[in-house]
C-alpha cells in the first residue's frame, strides 16, 4: 500500500494458519474495503505437500483454504519454467498472490529461459489434448498425470 511489493517466504506453508488474519482479512480485502482506491501487491510463498518424510506438521496441503478467499490469487507452479513465470507475474500483480510450491518439486530441474517472462495468472494450461478423458490437476499432480 506504500509502494513496495513485498515477498513473504513462509518456507513451510503448514504454518500459514498463524498468518491467516493478515492474509485473508486484510491483504485480500483492503482493495475492496477502500473502494478500489488502493492495491495490496504482496506475494506470499510457501512449500506445500507431504510424502517427504517430514513430521505431520510439515506434510499438509492447505492451499485450498486460500482458493476460496475473494481478492486473493493462488498459483501453483508445476515445473521450473512455471516457477519463474508465475512468480514473476505474481510480483507484478497489484493483488495479493499466494505462490504454493509442492515440496516434492522443489529440486526438479528443467529449462528456464534467461530472459524475463510472465505466465498469465488465472489461466490454466492444457498440456495434452485427448478424446477419452479429462484430467484436471495442479502441482505435483501434473507431473504424475503426464508421466503415465
PDB file of C-alpha atoms in Angstrom:
ATOM      1  CA  UNK A   1       0.000   0.000   0.000  1.00  0.00           C
ATOM      2  CA  UNK A   2       3.045   2.261   0.398  1.00  0.00           C
ATOM      3  CA  UNK A   3       4.679   1.475  -2.927  1.00  0.00           C
ATOM      4  CA  UNK A   4       6.629  -1.662  -2.039  1.00  0.00           C
ATOM      5  CA  UNK A   5       5.992  -5.128  -3.403  1.00  0.00           C
ATOM      6  CA  UNK A   6       6.923  -7.404  -0.509  1.00  0.00           C
ATOM      7  CA  UNK A   7       7.573 -11.103  -0.949  1.00  0.00           C
ATOM      8  CA  UNK A   8       6.900 -13.101   2.205  1.00  0.00           C
ATOM      9  CA  UNK A   9       8.576 -16.503   2.407  1.00  0.00           C
ATOM     10  CA  UNK A  10       6.678 -18.930   4.645  1.00  0.00           C
ATOM     11  CA  UNK A  11       9.140 -21.780   3.884  1.00  0.00           C
ATOM     12  CA  UNK A  12       6.584 -24.296   5.157  1.00  0.00           C
ATOM     13  CA  UNK A  13       3.019 -23.275   4.338  1.00  0.00           C
ATOM     14  CA  UNK A  14       1.958 -25.766   7.021  1.00  0.00           C
ATOM     15  CA  UNK A  15       2.338 -22.867   9.485  1.00  0.00           C
ATOM     16  CA  UNK A  16       0.390 -20.362   7.419  1.00  0.00           C
ATOM     17  CA  UNK A  17      -2.554 -20.586   9.821  1.00  0.00           C
ATOM     18  CA  UNK A  18      -0.565 -18.214  12.040  1.00  0.00           C
ATOM     19  CA  UNK A  19      -0.800 -15.612   9.270  1.00  0.00           C
ATOM     20  CA  UNK A  20      -4.406 -16.231   8.192  1.00  0.00           C
ATOM     21  CA  UNK A  21      -5.816 -12.945   9.524  1.00  0.00           C
ATOM     22  CA  UNK A  22      -3.318 -10.611   7.810  1.00  0.00           C
ATOM     23  CA  UNK A  23      -3.583 -12.528   4.529  1.00  0.00           C
ATOM     24  CA  UNK A  24      -7.307 -13.328   4.420  1.00  0.00           C
ATOM     25  CA  UNK A  25      -8.943 -10.464   6.318  1.00  0.00           C
ATOM     26  CA  UNK A  26      -6.519  -7.668   5.480  1.00  0.00           C
ATOM     27  CA  UNK A  27      -4.422  -8.129   2.315  1.00  0.00           C
ATOM     28  CA  UNK A  28      -7.193  -9.822   0.329  1.00  0.00           C
ATOM     29  CA  UNK A  29      -9.914  -7.383   1.406  1.00  0.00           C
ATOM     30  CA  UNK A  30      -8.314  -3.927   1.674  1.00  0.00           C
ATOM     31  CA  UNK A  31      -8.681  -3.147  -2.036  1.00  0.00           C
ATOM     32  CA  UNK A  32     -12.444  -3.644  -1.707  1.00  0.00           C
ATOM     33  CA  UNK A  33     -12.758  -2.029   1.722  1.00  0.00           C
ATOM     34  CA  UNK A  34     -11.243   1.176   0.305  1.00  0.00           C
ATOM     35  CA  UNK A  35     -13.475   1.208  -2.752  1.00  0.00           C
ATOM     36  CA  UNK A  36     -10.758   0.092  -5.151  1.00  0.00           C
ATOM     37  CA  UNK A  37      -8.530   3.091  -4.380  1.00  0.00           C
ATOM     38  CA  UNK A  38      -5.591   1.068  -3.039  1.00  0.00           C
ATOM     39  CA  UNK A  39      -3.721  -2.011  -4.173  1.00  0.00           C
ATOM     40  CA  UNK A  40      -2.054  -4.627  -1.985  1.00  0.00           C
ATOM     41  CA  UNK A  41       0.703  -6.115  -4.179  1.00  0.00           C
ATOM     42  CA  UNK A  42       2.079  -8.731  -1.812  1.00  0.00           C
ATOM     43  CA  UNK A  43       3.371 -12.200  -2.678  1.00  0.00           C
ATOM     44  CA  UNK A  44       3.282 -14.949  -0.070  1.00  0.00           C
ATOM     45  CA  UNK A  45       5.352 -18.023  -0.946  1.00  0.00           C
ATOM     46  CA  UNK A  46       5.171 -21.375   0.754  1.00  0.00           C
ATOM     47  CA  UNK A  47       6.021 -25.033   0.281  1.00  0.00           C
ATOM     48  CA  UNK A  48       3.152 -27.475   0.477  1.00  0.00           C
ATOM     49  CA  UNK A  49       2.534 -31.208   0.390  1.00  0.00           C
ATOM     50  CA  UNK A  50       3.603 -34.369   2.132  1.00  0.00           C
ATOM     51  CA  UNK A  51       5.395 -37.588   1.458  1.00  0.00           C
ATOM     52  CA  UNK A  52       8.858 -36.189   2.128  1.00  0.00           C
ATOM     53  CA  UNK A  53       9.432 -37.995   5.411  1.00  0.00           C
ATOM     54  CA  UNK A  54       8.806 -34.846   7.427  1.00  0.00           C
ATOM     55  CA  UNK A  55       6.599 -34.751  10.505  1.00  0.00           C
ATOM     56  CA  UNK A  56       2.820 -34.353  10.296  1.00  0.00           C
ATOM     57  CA  UNK A  57       3.160 -30.592  10.857  1.00  0.00           C
ATOM     58  CA  UNK A  58       5.322 -30.444   7.702  1.00  0.00           C
ATOM     59  CA  UNK A  59       3.123 -32.592   5.454  1.00  0.00           C
ATOM     60  CA  UNK A  60      -0.007 -30.577   4.760  1.00  0.00           C
ATOM     61  CA  UNK A  61      -1.597 -29.088   1.660  1.00  0.00           C
ATOM     62  CA  UNK A  62      -3.556 -26.093   2.917  1.00  0.00           C
ATOM     63  CA  UNK A  63      -3.708 -24.077  -0.296  1.00  0.00           C
ATOM     64  CA  UNK A  64      -7.392 -24.941  -0.805  1.00  0.00           C
ATOM     65  CA  UNK A  65      -8.201 -22.767   2.209  1.00  0.00           C
ATOM     66  CA  UNK A  66      -6.967 -19.760   0.245  1.00  0.00           C
ATOM     67  CA  UNK A  67      -8.559 -20.629  -3.100  1.00  0.00           C
ATOM     68  CA  UNK A  68     -11.923 -19.564  -1.683  1.00  0.00           C
ATOM     69  CA  UNK A  69     -10.858 -16.097  -0.494  1.00  0.00           C
ATOM     70  CA  UNK A  70     -12.144 -13.192  -2.605  1.00  0.00           C
ATOM     71  CA  UNK A  71      -9.318 -10.841  -3.535  1.00  0.00           C
ATOM     72  CA  UNK A  72      -6.551 -13.426  -3.169  1.00  0.00           C
ATOM     73  CA  UNK A  73      -4.972 -15.260  -6.083  1.00  0.00           C
ATOM     74  CA  UNK A  74      -3.407 -18.695  -5.600  1.00  0.00           C
ATOM     75  CA  UNK A  75      -0.941 -20.170  -8.083  1.00  0.00           C
ATOM     76  CA  UNK A  76       0.935 -23.467  -8.064  1.00  0.00           C
ATOM     77  CA  UNK A  77       3.915 -23.954 -10.373  1.00  0.00           C
ATOM     78  CA  UNK A  78       4.399 -27.391 -11.884  1.00  0.00           C
ATOM     79  CA  UNK A  79       7.945 -27.160 -13.246  1.00  0.00           C
ATOM     80  CA  UNK A  80      10.955 -24.797 -13.190  1.00  0.00           C
ATOM     81  CA  UNK A  81       9.637 -22.815 -16.187  1.00  0.00           C
ATOM     82  CA  UNK A  82       6.329 -22.102 -14.441  1.00  0.00           C
ATOM     83  CA  UNK A  83       8.064 -21.274 -11.138  1.00  0.00           C
ATOM     84  CA  UNK A  84       9.863 -18.333 -12.748  1.00  0.00           C
ATOM     85  CA  UNK A  85       6.940 -17.257 -14.949  1.00  0.00           C
ATOM     86  CA  UNK A  86       4.287 -17.385 -12.221  1.00  0.00           C
ATOM     87  CA  UNK A  87       6.490 -15.778  -9.574  1.00  0.00           C
ATOM     88  CA  UNK A  88       7.427 -13.001 -11.995  1.00  0.00           C
ATOM     89  CA  UNK A  89       3.741 -12.385 -12.778  1.00  0.00           C
ATOM     90  CA  UNK A  90       2.794 -12.535  -9.086  1.00  0.00           C
ATOM     91  CA  UNK A  91       5.381  -9.890  -8.191  1.00  0.00           C
ATOM     92  CA  UNK A  92       3.979  -7.560 -10.861  1.00  0.00           C
ATOM     93  CA  UNK A  93       0.333  -8.156  -9.904  1.00  0.00           C
ATOM     94  CA  UNK A  94      -1.403  -5.441  -7.882  1.00  0.00           C
ATOM     95  CA  UNK A  95      -3.375  -8.018  -5.876  1.00  0.00           C
ATOM     96  CA  UNK A  96      -2.119 -10.367  -3.164  1.00  0.00           C
ATOM     97  CA  UNK A  97      -0.897 -13.680  -4.587  1.00  0.00           C
ATOM     98  CA  UNK A  98      -0.142 -16.911  -2.718  1.00  0.00           C
ATOM     99  CA  UNK A  99       2.505 -18.915  -4.624  1.00  0.00           C
ATOM    100  CA  UNK A 100       2.434 -22.531  -3.469  1.00  0.00           C
ATOM    101  CA  UNK A 101       5.343 -24.812  -4.418  1.00  0.00           C
ATOM    102  CA  UNK A 102       4.969 -28.549  -3.864  1.00  0.00           C
ATOM    103  CA  UNK A 103       7.807 -29.802  -1.647  1.00  0.00           C
ATOM    104  CA  UNK A 104       8.432 -32.760  -3.966  1.00  0.00           C
ATOM    105  CA  UNK A 105       9.005 -30.422  -6.923  1.00  0.00           C
ATOM    106  CA  UNK A 106      11.483 -28.064  -5.234  1.00  0.00           C
ATOM    107  CA  UNK A 107      14.561 -29.908  -6.542  1.00  0.00           C
ATOM    108  CA  UNK A 108      13.139 -30.504 -10.023  1.00  0.00           C
ATOM    109  CA  UNK A 109      15.373 -29.418 -12.878  1.00  0.00           C
ATOM    110  CA  UNK A 110      14.300 -28.167 -16.272  1.00  0.00           C
ATOM    111  CA  UNK A 111      14.525 -25.432 -18.869  1.00  0.00           C
ATOM    112  CA  UNK A 112      14.240 -21.840 -17.637  1.00  0.00           C
ATOM    113  CA  UNK A 113      14.947 -19.014 -20.112  1.00  0.00           C
ATOM    114  CA  UNK A 114      17.339 -16.263 -19.038  1.00  0.00           C
ATOM    115  CA  UNK A 115      15.016 -13.533 -20.313  1.00  0.00           C
ATOM    116  CA  UNK A 116      12.208 -12.082 -18.247  1.00  0.00           C
ATOM    117  CA  UNK A 117       8.758 -13.576 -18.845  1.00  0.00           C
ATOM    118  CA  UNK A 118       5.457 -13.949 -17.045  1.00  0.00           C
ATOM    119  CA  UNK A 119       2.783 -16.623 -17.140  1.00  0.00           C
ATOM    120  CA  UNK A 120      -0.689 -15.122 -17.066  1.00  0.00           C
ATOM    121  CA  UNK A 121      -2.347 -15.578 -13.668  1.00  0.00           C
ATOM    122  CA  UNK A 122      -5.821 -17.076 -13.609  1.00  0.00           C
ATOM    123  CA  UNK A 123      -5.436 -19.049 -16.798  1.00  0.00           C
ATOM    124  CA  UNK A 124      -4.942 -22.808 -16.876  1.00  0.00           C
ATOM    125  CA  UNK A 125      -2.724 -24.644 -19.293  1.00  0.00           C
ATOM    126  CA  UNK A 126      -3.561 -27.639 -21.455  1.00  0.00           C
ATOM    127  CA  UNK A 127      -0.585 -29.978 -21.673  1.00  0.00           C
ATOM    128  CA  UNK A 128      -2.130 -32.686 -23.809  1.00  0.00           C
ATOM    129  CA  UNK A 129      -5.372 -32.978 -25.725  1.00  0.00           C
ATOM    130  CA  UNK A 130      -7.220 -36.262 -25.783  1.00  0.00           C
ATOM    131  CA  UNK A 131     -10.650 -37.618 -26.591  1.00  0.00           C
ATOM    132  CA  UNK A 132     -11.395 -40.186 -23.882  1.00  0.00           C
ATOM    133  CA  UNK A 133     -10.913 -38.493 -20.512  1.00  0.00           C
ATOM    134  CA  UNK A 134     -10.131 -35.106 -18.988  1.00  0.00           C
ATOM    135  CA  UNK A 135      -7.644 -34.888 -16.129  1.00  0.00           C
ATOM    136  CA  UNK A 136      -7.569 -31.624 -14.231  1.00  0.00           C
ATOM    137  CA  UNK A 137      -4.848 -31.272 -11.633  1.00  0.00           C
ATOM    138  CA  UNK A 138      -2.166 -28.958 -10.273  1.00  0.00           C
ATOM    139  CA  UNK A 139       1.297 -29.028  -8.733  1.00  0.00           C
ATOM    140  CA  UNK A 140       2.750 -32.497  -8.283  1.00  0.00           C
ATOM    141  CA  UNK A 141      -0.386 -33.998  -9.836  1.00  0.00           C
ATOM    142  CA  UNK A 142       0.653 -32.538 -13.193  1.00  0.00           C
ATOM    143  CA  UNK A 143       3.934 -34.441 -13.037  1.00  0.00           C
ATOM    144  CA  UNK A 144       2.110 -37.661 -12.172  1.00  0.00           C
ATOM    145  CA  UNK A 145      -0.540 -37.189 -14.876  1.00  0.00           C
ATOM    146  CA  UNK A 146       1.995 -36.501 -17.613  1.00  0.00           C
ATOM    147  CA  UNK A 147       4.259 -39.423 -16.660  1.00  0.00           C
ATOM    148  CA  UNK A 148       1.570 -42.066 -17.109  1.00  0.00           C
TER     149      UNK A 148
END
